[in-house]
Amino acid sequence: MCAMRFLVITGAGVSAESGIPTFRGKDGYWRNLDPAKLATPEAFVNNPKLVWEWYRERRQRIRTAQPNPAHAAIVKLAAYADAFLLVTQNVDDLHLRAESEGQRLSRRKIVQIHGDIFETRCSRCEFAFSTGSPEPPGSGVVGVDNGRLRAGVARSIAPTSTEEDEAIPQCPECGELMRPGVVWFGEQLELQKIERVENYLAQASCDVVIVAGTTAAFGYIIDWAVRARDPDGRLIEVNPDPTPLSPFATHLIREPAGVALPRLVDELLVSAGWRRTMR
Ligand code: OAD
């Protein structure tokens, strides 16, 4: 094991090399599409069909995408680190599908702070189910019991492939429209997820904070990255372009994440002496 404490924060740039468009980049979604028409509660009220079409297209693209070396490198770091948390703004499942040495990232080590695109949840009550990739639609139905997700219920109301393709799903419990389980502009982050991040920060400061593939457009991303770093620790930004976080970084790696992260992780693990431990 590596006796260092790590926080990794990722954004859309980490999935770019898997063929998933970013939001603000050159070919990013927000260059041609209006977030106000697709990613706000108001947009959903005004045109749920359009919003669902967009999210279904994205789900489909993600289902066919494969994790890239950046995702795998993060899994490797998590496997060797004594203390590790990944906070991702990505709603795709590529961090969870990535493998390193036959291992995947434990859900305990990842916080999807902007939600999960494969979750479908009621826009009024707490009913939710997951049509996770690569599982077929309906295989991962969950319900809510006293605020906790419970697995295996309501399997019969899981969407059929036709529904997944066309209809706007309705909640089987209250009849309201179901929506993707992501955070939209103007919405609060989930409190329980914020607490997981804050608890990790409160336990101890981090020897290494890596922020990869994000424009760090949200204040909480910069705040967590800066607060997590131990005064003697490193804050490493991996991004071809400068961001608002760059002035706070101790190290800047201006390369694509799929190139930089495998090398960086190996260097960190060697410098932390894990090779000695493994022998
Ligand atoms: P952005 O699209 O804002 O930023 C992507 C960043 O990745 C940019 O800074 C690029 O320079 C960088 N980048 C591009 N290719 C890269 C590569 N191969 N390796 C490393 N970096 C690369 O995406 P996010 O910062 O993730 O919100 O956006 C944050 C949030 O805004 C998203 O989670 C989404 C969006 O609206 C929600 O869905 C709530």
JSON list of N, CA and C in Angstrom, two decimals, residues 9 26 36 86 95 114 123 142 147 154 162 165 185 195 219 233 268 273:
[
{"chain": "A", "resi": 9, "resn": "ILE", "atom": "N", "xyz": [-10.05, 14.93, -8.39]},
{"chain": "A", "resi": 9, "resn": "ILE", "atom": "CA", "xyz": [-11.28, 15.57, -8.87]},
{"chain": "A", "resi": 9, "resn": "ILE", "atom": "C", "xyz": [-11.24, 15.54, -10.39]},
{"chain": "A", "resi": 26, "resn": "LYS", "atom": "N", "xyz": [-13.86, 23.08, -27.23]},
{"chain": "A", "resi": 26, "resn": "LYS", "atom": "CA", "xyz": [-14.02, 23.43, -28.65]},
{"chain": "A", "resi": 26, "resn": "LYS", "atom": "C", "xyz": [-15.26, 22.76, -29.26]},
{"chain": "A", "resi": 36, "resn": "ALA", "atom": "N", "xyz": [-29.86, 26.28, -20.88]},
{"chain": "A", "resi": 36, "resn": "ALA", "atom": "CA", "xyz": [-31.15, 26.69, -20.31]},
{"chain": "A", "resi": 36, "resn": "ALA", "atom": "C", "xyz": [-32.31, 25.90, -20.91]},
{"chain": "A", "resi": 86, "resn": "LEU", "atom": "N", "xyz": [-12.31, 9.87, -5.02]},
{"chain": "A", "resi": 86, "resn": "LEU", "atom": "CA", "xyz": [-12.50, 10.50, -6.33]},
{"chain": "A", "resi": 86, "resn": "LEU", "atom": "C", "xyz": [-13.82, 11.27, -6.30]},
{"chain": "A", "resi": 95, "resn": "HIS", "atom": "N", "xyz": [-15.67, 5.89, -14.96]},
{"chain": "A", "resi": 95, "resn": "HIS", "atom": "CA", "xyz": [-14.79, 5.65, -13.81]},
{"chain": "A", "resi": 95, "resn": "HIS", "atom": "C", "xyz": [-15.12, 4.29, -13.17]},
{"chain": "A", "resi": 114, "resn": "HIS", "atom": "N", "xyz": [-22.34, 15.44, -9.51]},
{"chain": "A", "resi": 114, "resn": "HIS", "atom": "CA", "xyz": [-23.40, 15.96, -10.38]},
{"chain": "A", "resi": 114, "resn": "HIS", "atom": "C", "xyz": [-24.40, 14.87, -10.78]},
{"chain": "A", "resi": 123, "resn": "SER", "atom": "N", "xyz": [-39.59, 13.25, -10.45]},
{"chain": "A", "resi": 123, "resn": "SER", "atom": "CA", "xyz": [-39.35, 14.67, -10.23]},
{"chain": "A", "resi": 123, "resn": "SER", "atom": "C", "xyz": [-40.15, 15.20, -9.04]},
{"chain": "A", "resi": 142, "resn": "VAL", "atom": "N", "xyz": [-34.20, 0.11, -8.44]},
{"chain": "A", "resi": 142, "resn": "VAL", "atom": "CA", "xyz": [-34.15, 0.34, -6.99]},
{"chain": "A", "resi": 142, "resn": "VAL", "atom": "C", "xyz": [-35.32, 1.23, -6.60]},
{"chain": "A", "resi": 147, "resn": "GLY", "atom": "N", "xyz": [-36.00, 6.97, 2.68]},
{"chain": "A", "resi": 147, "resn": "GLY", "atom": "CA", "xyz": [-34.88, 7.78, 2.20]},
{"chain": "A", "resi": 147, "resn": "GLY", "atom": "C", "xyz": [-33.70, 6.97, 1.72]},
{"chain": "A", "resi": 154, "resn": "ALA", "atom": "N", "xyz": [-39.92, -3.46, -7.57]},
{"chain": "A", "resi": 154, "resn": "ALA", "atom": "CA", "xyz": [-40.56, -2.84, -8.72]},
{"chain": "A", "resi": 154, "resn": "ALA", "atom": "C", "xyz": [-39.87, -3.22, -10.03]},
{"chain": "A", "resi": 162, "resn": "THR", "atom": "N", "xyz": [-38.41, -0.18, -25.42]},
{"chain": "A", "resi": 162, "resn": "THR", "atom": "CA", "xyz": [-39.21, 0.79, -26.16]},
{"chain": "A", "resi": 162, "resn": "THR", "atom": "C", "xyz": [-39.36, 2.06, -25.34]},
{"chain": "A", "resi": 165, "resn": "ASP", "atom": "N", "xyz": [-36.43, 4.04, -25.30]},
{"chain": "A", "resi": 165, "resn": "ASP", "atom": "CA", "xyz": [-36.20, 4.76, -26.55]},
{"chain": "A", "resi": 165, "resn": "ASP", "atom": "C", "xyz": [-37.12, 5.96, -26.72]},
{"chain": "A", "resi": 185, "resn": "PHE", "atom": "N", "xyz": [-28.57, 22.96, -13.69]},
{"chain": "A", "resi": 185, "resn": "PHE", "atom": "CA", "xyz": [-28.23, 24.34, -13.30]},
{"chain": "A", "resi": 185, "resn": "PHE", "atom": "C", "xyz": [-29.34, 24.88, -12.40]},
{"chain": "A", "resi": 195, "resn": "GLU", "atom": "N", "xyz": [-21.50, 15.92, 2.14]},
{"chain": "A", "resi": 195, "resn": "GLU", "atom": "CA", "xyz": [-20.98, 15.44, 3.43]},
{"chain": "A", "resi": 195, "resn": "GLU", "atom": "C", "xyz": [-19.87, 14.42, 3.26]},
{"chain": "A", "resi": 219, "resn": "GLY", "atom": "N", "xyz": [-17.33, 27.05, -7.97]},
{"chain": "A", "resi": 219, "resn": "GLY", "atom": "CA", "xyz": [-16.51, 27.44, -6.83]},
{"chain": "A", "resi": 219, "resn": "GLY", "atom": "C", "xyz": [-16.19, 26.28, -5.91]},
{"chain": "A", "resi": 233, "resn": "GLY", "atom": "N", "xyz": [1.81, 19.54, 0.70]},
{"chain": "A", "resi": 233, "resn": "GLY", "atom": "CA", "xyz": [1.36, 18.62, -0.35]},
{"chain": "A", "resi": 233, "resn": "GLY", "atom": "C", "xyz": [1.35, 19.26, -1.73]},
{"chain": "A", "resi": 268, "resn": "LEU", "atom": "N", "xyz": [3.92, 8.74, -8.93]},
{"chain": "A", "resi": 268, "resn": "LEU", "atom": "CA", "xyz": [3.50, 8.94, -7.54]},
{"chain": "A", "resi": 268, "resn": "LEU", "atom": "C", "xyz": [3.68, 7.67, -6.72]},
{"chain": "A", "resi": 273, "resn": "GLY", "atom": "N", "xyz": [6.95, 4.75, -2.72]},
{"chain": "A", "resi": 273, "resn": "GLY", "atom": "CA", "xyz": [7.63, 3.53, -2.27]},
{"chain": "A", "resi": 273, "resn": "GLY", "atom": "C", "xyz": [6.80, 2.27, -2.32]}
]
